[in-house]
Coordinates of C-alpha atoms in Angstrom, one line a residue:
M1 CA -0.1 0.0 0.0
K2 CA 1.2 3.6 -0.9
I3 CA 0.5 5.9 1.8
S4 CA 1.0 9.9 1.9
F5 CA 0.5 12.2 4.8
L6 CA -0.3 15.9 4.0
L7 CA 1.3 18.0 6.8
H8 CA 1.4 21.6 7.5
N9 CA 5.1 21.9 8.3
A10 CA 7.2 18.9 9.0
Y11 CA 10.2 21.2 9.8
G12 CA 8.6 22.6 13.1
I13 CA 7.8 21.0 16.3
G14 CA 4.4 20.0 18.0
G15 CA 2.3 17.3 18.8
T16 CA 0.8 16.7 15.3
I17 CA 4.2 16.5 13.8
T18 CA 5.5 14.1 16.3
T19 CA 2.3 11.7 16.0
T20 CA 2.6 11.9 12.1
F21 CA 6.2 10.9 12.1
N22 CA 5.6 8.1 14.7
L23 CA 2.7 6.7 12.6
A24 CA 4.5 7.2 9.1
G25 CA 7.6 5.4 10.5
A26 CA 5.6 2.5 11.9
L27 CA 3.6 2.0 8.7
A28 CA 6.9 2.2 6.6
E29 CA 7.8 -1.0 8.0
R30 CA 5.2 -2.8 5.6
H31 CA 4.3 0.1 3.3
D32 CA 5.6 2.8 0.9
V33 CA 5.3 5.9 2.9
E34 CA 5.8 9.6 2.3
I35 CA 5.2 12.9 4.2
V36 CA 4.3 15.9 2.2
S37 CA 5.1 19.1 4.0
V38 CA 3.2 22.2 2.7
L39 CA 5.7 24.5 4.1
R40 CA 9.4 24.3 4.8
H41 CA 11.3 26.9 6.7
R42 CA 14.7 25.2 7.6
E43 CA 17.3 22.8 6.0
H44 CA 16.6 19.9 8.3
P45 CA 13.4 18.8 10.2
N46 CA 13.6 18.9 14.2
L47 CA 12.6 15.3 14.0
T48 CA 14.2 12.8 11.8
P49 CA 11.9 10.6 9.7
Q50 CA 12.4 6.8 10.1
P51 CA 14.2 5.0 7.5
G52 CA 11.8 4.4 4.4
V53 CA 9.8 7.6 5.0
R54 CA 10.3 10.1 2.2
L55 CA 9.9 13.6 3.1
R56 CA 9.2 16.6 0.4
A57 CA 8.0 20.2 0.7
L58 CA 5.7 22.0 -1.5
V59 CA 6.6 25.7 -0.6
D60 CA 10.2 26.4 0.6
L61 CA 9.8 29.6 2.6
R62 CA 13.4 30.1 2.5
R63 CA 13.3 31.0 -1.2
E64 CA 9.7 31.6 -1.8
K65 CA 8.5 33.7 1.2
D66 CA 8.3 36.8 -1.1
H67 CA 6.7 34.9 -4.1
P68 CA 3.9 37.2 -5.4
L69 CA 1.3 34.5 -5.0
H70 CA 2.3 33.9 -1.4
G71 CA 1.2 37.5 -0.7
R72 CA -2.4 36.7 -1.7
P73 CA -4.7 34.9 0.8
A74 CA -5.8 31.3 0.2
K75 CA -9.0 30.6 -1.4
V76 CA -9.4 26.9 -0.9
F77 CA -7.9 26.6 2.7
P78 CA -10.7 27.8 4.9
S79 CA -10.5 31.1 6.2
A80 CA -11.9 30.3 9.5
E81 CA -8.9 27.9 10.1
Y82 CA -6.4 29.0 12.7
R83 CA -3.4 28.6 10.1
H84 CA -5.2 30.4 7.3
H85 CA -2.8 33.5 7.6
Q86 CA 0.1 31.1 6.8
Y87 CA -1.5 29.8 3.4
S88 CA -1.9 31.6 0.1
E89 CA -2.8 31.3 -3.6
L90 CA 0.8 29.8 -3.9
T91 CA -0.1 27.1 -1.3
D92 CA -3.6 26.5 -3.0
Q93 CA -1.9 26.0 -6.2
R94 CA 1.0 23.5 -5.0
I95 CA -1.4 21.5 -2.9
A96 CA -3.8 21.1 -5.7
A97 CA -1.1 20.2 -8.3
C98 CA 0.4 17.6 -5.5
L99 CA -3.0 16.0 -5.2
E100 CA -3.8 15.9 -8.8
A101 CA -0.5 14.1 -9.6
I102 CA -0.5 11.9 -6.5
D103 CA -0.2 8.0 -7.3
A104 CA -0.8 7.0 -3.4
D105 CA -3.6 4.6 -2.6
V106 CA -4.4 6.6 0.7
V107 CA -3.7 10.3 1.5
I108 CA -4.0 11.3 5.0
G109 CA -4.8 15.0 5.9
T110 CA -3.5 16.1 9.4
R111 CA -5.5 19.4 10.2
P112 CA -8.9 20.8 9.1
G113 CA -7.8 23.2 6.4
L114 CA -5.8 20.3 4.6
N115 CA -8.5 17.8 5.0
V116 CA -10.6 20.3 3.0
H117 CA -8.0 20.5 0.2
L118 CA -7.9 16.5 0.4
A119 CA -11.8 16.3 0.3
L120 CA -12.2 18.8 -2.6
Q121 CA -9.1 18.0 -4.8
A122 CA -7.9 14.4 -4.3
P123 CA -8.7 12.1 -7.1
R124 CA -11.5 9.7 -6.7
H125 CA -9.3 6.6 -6.9
V126 CA -7.6 7.8 -3.8
I127 CA -8.9 6.9 -0.4
R128 CA -9.1 10.2 1.5
V129 CA -8.5 10.2 5.3
G130 CA -9.0 13.3 7.3
Q131 CA -7.5 13.2 10.8
E132 CA -8.6 15.6 13.4
H133 CA -6.1 16.4 16.1
L134 CA -8.1 18.9 18.0
T135 CA -11.9 18.4 18.8
L136 CA -15.0 19.4 17.0
D137 CA -16.1 21.6 19.9
N138 CA -12.9 23.5 19.8
H139 CA -13.6 24.6 16.2
T140 CA -15.5 28.0 15.7
P141 CA -19.1 27.8 14.3
A142 CA -17.7 29.1 11.0
L143 CA -15.0 26.5 10.6
R144 CA -17.5 23.8 11.6
T145 CA -19.9 25.1 8.8
A146 CA -16.9 24.9 6.3
L147 CA -16.1 21.4 7.4
R148 CA -19.7 20.0 7.0
R149 CA -19.6 20.8 3.3
A150 CA -16.2 19.6 2.6
Y151 CA -16.0 16.6 5.0
R152 CA -18.9 14.7 3.1
R153 CA -16.3 13.9 0.4
L154 CA -14.0 12.0 2.7
D155 CA -13.8 8.3 2.9
V156 CA -12.6 8.2 6.5
L157 CA -12.4 10.6 9.3
T158 CA -10.6 10.0 12.4
T159 CA -10.4 11.6 15.7
V160 CA -7.7 10.9 18.6
T161 CA -10.5 10.0 21.2
E162 CA -13.8 8.1 21.2
A163 CA -15.4 11.0 22.8
D164 CA -14.7 13.3 19.9
A165 CA -15.7 10.5 17.5
A166 CA -19.1 10.2 19.0
C167 CA -19.3 14.1 19.0
Y168 CA -18.8 14.1 15.2
R169 CA -21.2 11.4 14.7
R170 CA -23.9 13.2 16.7
K171 CA -23.2 16.9 15.5
M172 CA -22.1 16.5 11.9
R173 CA -24.1 15.0 9.1
L174 CA -21.6 13.0 7.1
P175 CA -23.4 10.4 5.2
G176 CA -21.0 7.8 3.8
V177 CA -18.1 8.9 5.9
R178 CA -16.5 6.5 8.3
V179 CA -15.8 8.2 11.5
E180 CA -13.6 6.3 14.1
A181 CA -11.1 7.1 16.9
L182 CA -7.5 6.5 16.0
P183 CA -5.4 7.3 19.0
N184 CA -1.8 8.5 18.8
S185 CA 1.1 6.1 19.3
V186 CA 4.2 6.7 21.1
P187 CA 7.3 4.5 20.0
D188 CA 8.3 1.7 22.3
P189 CA 10.8 2.9 24.9
V190 CA 14.5 2.0 24.6
L191 CA 15.4 2.8 28.1
P192 CA 14.4 0.9 31.2
G193 CA 11.3 2.3 32.8
A194 CA 11.4 4.5 36.0
D195 CA 11.5 2.6 39.2
G196 CA 9.6 5.0 41.2
N197 CA 12.4 5.9 43.6
A198 CA 13.3 9.3 42.3
R199 CA 11.9 12.1 44.3
T200 CA 11.0 14.0 41.0
V201 CA 8.0 15.0 39.4
V202 CA 8.0 15.7 35.7
A203 CA 5.8 17.7 33.3
A204 CA 6.5 18.4 29.7
G205 CA 5.0 20.5 26.8
R206 CA 4.5 23.9 25.4
L207 CA 4.4 26.6 28.0
V208 CA 1.2 28.3 27.0
P209 CA -1.7 29.1 29.4
V210 CA -4.0 26.4 28.3
K211 CA -1.6 23.7 29.9
R212 CA -1.7 25.4 33.4
Y213 CA 1.8 24.8 34.6
D214 CA 1.1 27.6 37.1
L215 CA -1.5 25.2 38.7
I216 CA 1.1 22.4 38.6
I217 CA 3.7 24.7 40.4
E218 CA 1.1 26.0 42.9
A219 CA 0.0 22.4 43.7
F220 CA 3.5 21.3 44.1
A221 CA 4.1 24.0 46.8
R222 CA 1.9 21.6 49.0
V223 CA 4.3 18.8 48.2
V224 CA 7.3 20.9 49.2
A225 CA 5.7 21.9 52.4
E226 CA 5.6 18.4 53.5
F227 CA 8.4 16.8 51.6
P228 CA 11.2 19.5 50.8
D229 CA 13.4 17.1 49.3
W230 CA 11.1 16.7 46.3
R231 CA 11.6 18.3 43.0
L232 CA 9.4 19.4 40.0
R233 CA 11.2 19.6 36.4
I234 CA 9.1 21.2 33.6
Y235 CA 10.4 20.8 30.2
G236 CA 9.2 22.9 27.2
K237 CA 9.4 26.4 25.9
G238 CA 6.9 29.1 25.2
E239 CA 5.2 32.3 26.1
E240 CA 4.5 31.5 29.7
H241 CA 8.3 30.9 30.7
D242 CA 8.8 34.4 32.3
R243 CA 5.4 34.3 34.1
L244 CA 6.1 30.7 35.5
R245 CA 9.6 31.9 36.5
A246 CA 8.1 34.7 38.5
R247 CA 5.6 32.4 40.2
I248 CA 8.4 30.1 41.2
E249 CA 10.2 33.0 42.7
T250 CA 7.2 34.3 44.5
L251 CA 6.3 31.0 46.0
G252 CA 10.0 30.7 47.2
L253 CA 10.3 27.3 45.1
W254 CA 13.7 28.2 43.4
N255 CA 15.3 25.1 45.0
N256 CA 12.5 22.6 44.1
V257 CA 10.9 23.8 40.8
F258 CA 13.1 24.1 37.6
L259 CA 12.3 25.1 34.3
M260 CA 14.4 22.8 32.1
G261 CA 13.9 24.1 28.6
A262 CA 13.0 21.9 25.6
A263 CA 14.3 18.4 25.4
T264 CA 14.1 16.0 22.4
P265 CA 13.5 13.1 23.0
M266 CA 11.9 13.3 26.3
E267 CA 12.3 9.5 27.2
A268 CA 15.6 10.0 29.1
E269 CA 13.9 12.7 31.0
W270 CA 10.8 10.9 31.9
V271 CA 12.7 8.0 33.5
K272 CA 14.6 10.2 35.8
G273 CA 11.2 11.1 37.4
S274 CA 8.6 8.8 39.4
I275 CA 5.4 10.8 38.9
G276 CA 4.2 12.6 35.7
A277 CA 1.9 15.8 36.0
A278 CA -0.4 17.4 33.4
A279 CA -3.0 20.1 34.4
S280 CA -4.6 21.3 31.2
D281 CA -7.8 23.1 30.9
F282 CA -8.3 21.3 27.4
E283 CA -6.4 18.4 25.9
P284 CA -7.6 16.7 22.6
F285 CA -5.4 13.8 23.5
G286 CA -2.5 13.9 25.8
M287 CA 0.7 12.8 24.2
T288 CA 2.8 13.7 27.1
I289 CA 0.5 11.6 29.6
V290 CA 1.1 8.5 27.2
E291 CA 4.9 9.2 27.0
A292 CA 5.1 9.3 30.7
M293 CA 3.2 6.1 31.3
R294 CA 5.1 4.3 28.7
C295 CA 8.1 5.1 30.8
G296 CA 6.6 3.8 33.9
L297 CA 5.3 6.9 35.5
P298 CA 1.8 7.2 37.1
V299 CA 0.3 10.6 36.0
V300 CA -1.7 13.0 37.9
S301 CA -3.8 14.9 35.5
T302 CA -6.9 17.1 35.3
D303 CA -9.8 15.4 33.9
C304 CA -10.2 17.8 31.1
P305 CA -11.9 17.2 27.7
Y306 CA -11.1 14.8 26.2
G307 CA -8.0 12.9 26.3
P308 CA -6.9 12.3 29.9
G309 CA -10.0 10.4 30.9
E310 CA -9.6 7.8 28.0
I311 CA -5.9 7.4 28.7
I312 CA -5.7 7.3 32.6
R313 CA -7.5 4.6 34.6
D314 CA -8.0 6.7 37.8
G315 CA -6.6 5.0 40.8
E316 CA -4.9 2.4 39.1
D317 CA -2.3 3.8 36.8
G318 CA -2.6 7.6 37.6
R319 CA -5.0 10.1 39.3
L320 CA -7.8 12.3 37.6
V321 CA -8.7 15.6 39.3
P322 CA -11.1 18.3 38.4
V323 CA -9.9 21.1 36.1
G324 CA -8.6 24.0 37.7
D325 CA -8.6 22.6 41.3
E326 CA -5.3 23.3 42.7
R327 CA -6.0 21.8 46.0
A328 CA -7.1 18.4 44.5
F329 CA -4.0 18.4 42.4
G330 CA -1.8 18.8 45.3
E331 CA -3.6 16.3 47.3
A332 CA -3.4 13.7 44.4
L333 CA 0.3 14.4 44.1
L334 CA 0.8 13.9 47.8
D335 CA -1.1 10.7 47.8
L336 CA 1.7 9.3 45.6
V337 CA 4.5 11.0 47.2
R338 CA 3.6 9.8 50.7
D339 CA 3.2 6.1 49.7
D340 CA 6.2 4.5 48.0
E341 CA 4.6 1.2 47.3
R342 CA 1.5 2.8 45.8
R343 CA 3.6 4.9 43.5
R344 CA 5.6 1.9 42.3
R345 CA 2.6 -0.2 41.9
M346 CA 0.8 2.4 39.7
G347 CA 4.1 3.0 37.8
R348 CA 4.0 -0.7 36.7
A349 CA 0.4 -0.6 35.9
A350 CA 0.9 2.7 33.8
L351 CA 3.7 0.8 31.9
D352 CA 1.3 -2.1 31.2
N353 CA -1.7 -0.2 30.4
A354 CA 0.1 2.3 28.1
R355 CA 1.1 -0.6 25.7
R356 CA -2.3 -0.1 24.0
F357 CA -0.6 3.1 22.4
A358 CA 2.4 1.2 21.2
P359 CA 2.8 1.6 17.4
G360 CA 1.8 -2.0 16.8
P361 CA -1.9 -1.8 17.9
V362 CA -2.3 1.8 16.5
V363 CA -0.7 0.7 13.2
A364 CA -2.9 -2.4 13.0
Q365 CA -6.1 -0.3 13.5
A366 CA -5.0 2.1 10.9
E367 CA -4.2 -0.6 8.3
R368 CA -7.7 -2.1 8.9
L369 CA -9.3 1.2 8.3
F370 CA -7.4 1.9 5.1
T371 CA -7.8 -1.7 3.8
E372 CA -11.7 -1.6 4.6
A373 CA -12.0 1.8 2.8
I374 CA -10.2 0.4 -0.4
E375 CA -12.5 -2.6 -0.3
A376 CA -15.5 -0.5 0.0
R377 CA -14.5 1.7 -3.0
D378 CA -13.7 -1.2 -5.1
G379 CA -17.3 -2.7 -4.6
G380 CA -16.7 -4.8 -1.3
P381 CA -18.7 -4.6 1.8
R382 CA -19.3 -1.2 2.9
R383 CA -18.4 -1.0 6.8
T384 CA -20.2 2.0 8.3
S385 CA -20.5 0.9 11.9
R386 CA -21.8 4.3 13.4
A387 CA -20.1 6.5 11.1
D388 CA -23.1 7.7 9.0
G389 CA -24.7 9.4 11.9
T390 CA -28.1 8.3 10.6
H391 CA -29.4 8.0 14.2
H392 CA -28.3 11.5 14.9
S393 CA -29.5 13.1 11.7
L394 CA -32.0 15.5 13.5
S395 CA -29.5 16.5 16.1
A396 CA -26.8 17.1 13.4
R397 CA -29.2 19.3 11.5
G398 CA -29.9 21.3 14.6
H399 CA -26.1 21.7 15.3
A400 CA -25.6 22.9 11.6
A401 CA -28.4 25.5 11.7
R402 CA -27.0 26.8 14.8
D403 CA -23.3 27.0 13.6
L404 CA -24.7 28.7 10.5
A405 CA -26.6 31.2 12.4
H406 CA -23.5 32.0 14.5
T407 CA -21.3 32.5 11.4
V408 CA -23.9 34.7 9.7
A409 CA -24.4 36.9 12.8
A410 CA -20.7 37.0 13.2
G411 CA -20.1 38.1 9.6
A412 CA -22.8 40.8 9.9
L413 CA -21.2 42.2 13.1
R414 CA -17.8 42.5 11.4
T415 CA -19.6 44.4 8.5
V416 CA -21.1 46.9 11.0
R417 CA -17.7 47.5 12.8
K418 CA -16.0 48.1 9.5
G419 CA -18.6 50.6 8.5
R420 CA -18.0 52.5 11.7
R421 CA -14.2 52.9 11.1

């Protein structure tokens, strides 16, 4: 099978890039795989593709940033998509040409705007798979309206959690489109798992407000008050760095909490800890949770929509606490800090339970989806499971009408504001 991934910018860093490289690398063991990066801004990618995975770019910003067509806004890539400002008539043309000439059996889009290109422009003989790495509810009404029109031409739509797949089935009317959850995978660890003896809590990810590292720091102050020899290490970079540094100093935690900067790969850092921490207000999946668990760490996390609750089994391999509850988060950490045997037992359970996110099971599920979609295209049995959303058609129509009304109202408001300037 020849499989092609369409990715925003394979030369950057981020969860979607990591998971795409992971899945592509695992699929390349048995298939012909390429990653097509719409944009390129540097010589080498931050992540190295696995052997057998080809990488090519459509627009090289090092040479084409000032191309006349790149100064004109994109027309195919939806204007309501978060990345629209980075797309242009040039990317419209290059993506269209790429899809027109593509000889893959399966093409996989990796964000809403690229899924729209795929749905509208890929040849009919290609199986069109749209991946959603965010959630339907996280999209604006205007984007949801645009996606309803385009996504009907996909063959398969995957989400990273079952909760979000159910949301798509309920709120979107996509007849003939198979909607299934396909979780992100994390490569098999190469280092021995953590033994639970280190007096260290580890957190990692982008330092942005939604990740709530401030809450982790404040909760950890409760741990330090009782166990002053424990440390918290936070890995990552981002806009919150200076504010977090100030909070650490205000709380007098400079000897206990450390902003470590970015680390790639993170495996060597996870195994130096004995507890993982994640406090997001919103988390479509939770890659760092899986990474920590695959290294033998029980994870304390907020039970935010949608991912953590589908990854952590509360009380068995980690703890789930209410979103934004610093006291509950601190107490959950203390429960594991105080009880060495419980911490080690939950770490072993985390290591075992997280194997379902290993490349093997995830790739097997992906291969099944692709194979069944090809069979259906070639006249074989059409497997729709719950994907058609026929039982939710009335609900879907209602959601569509509300989104359209919001979109129209927002457009009218923008027109009024422009008239007042």
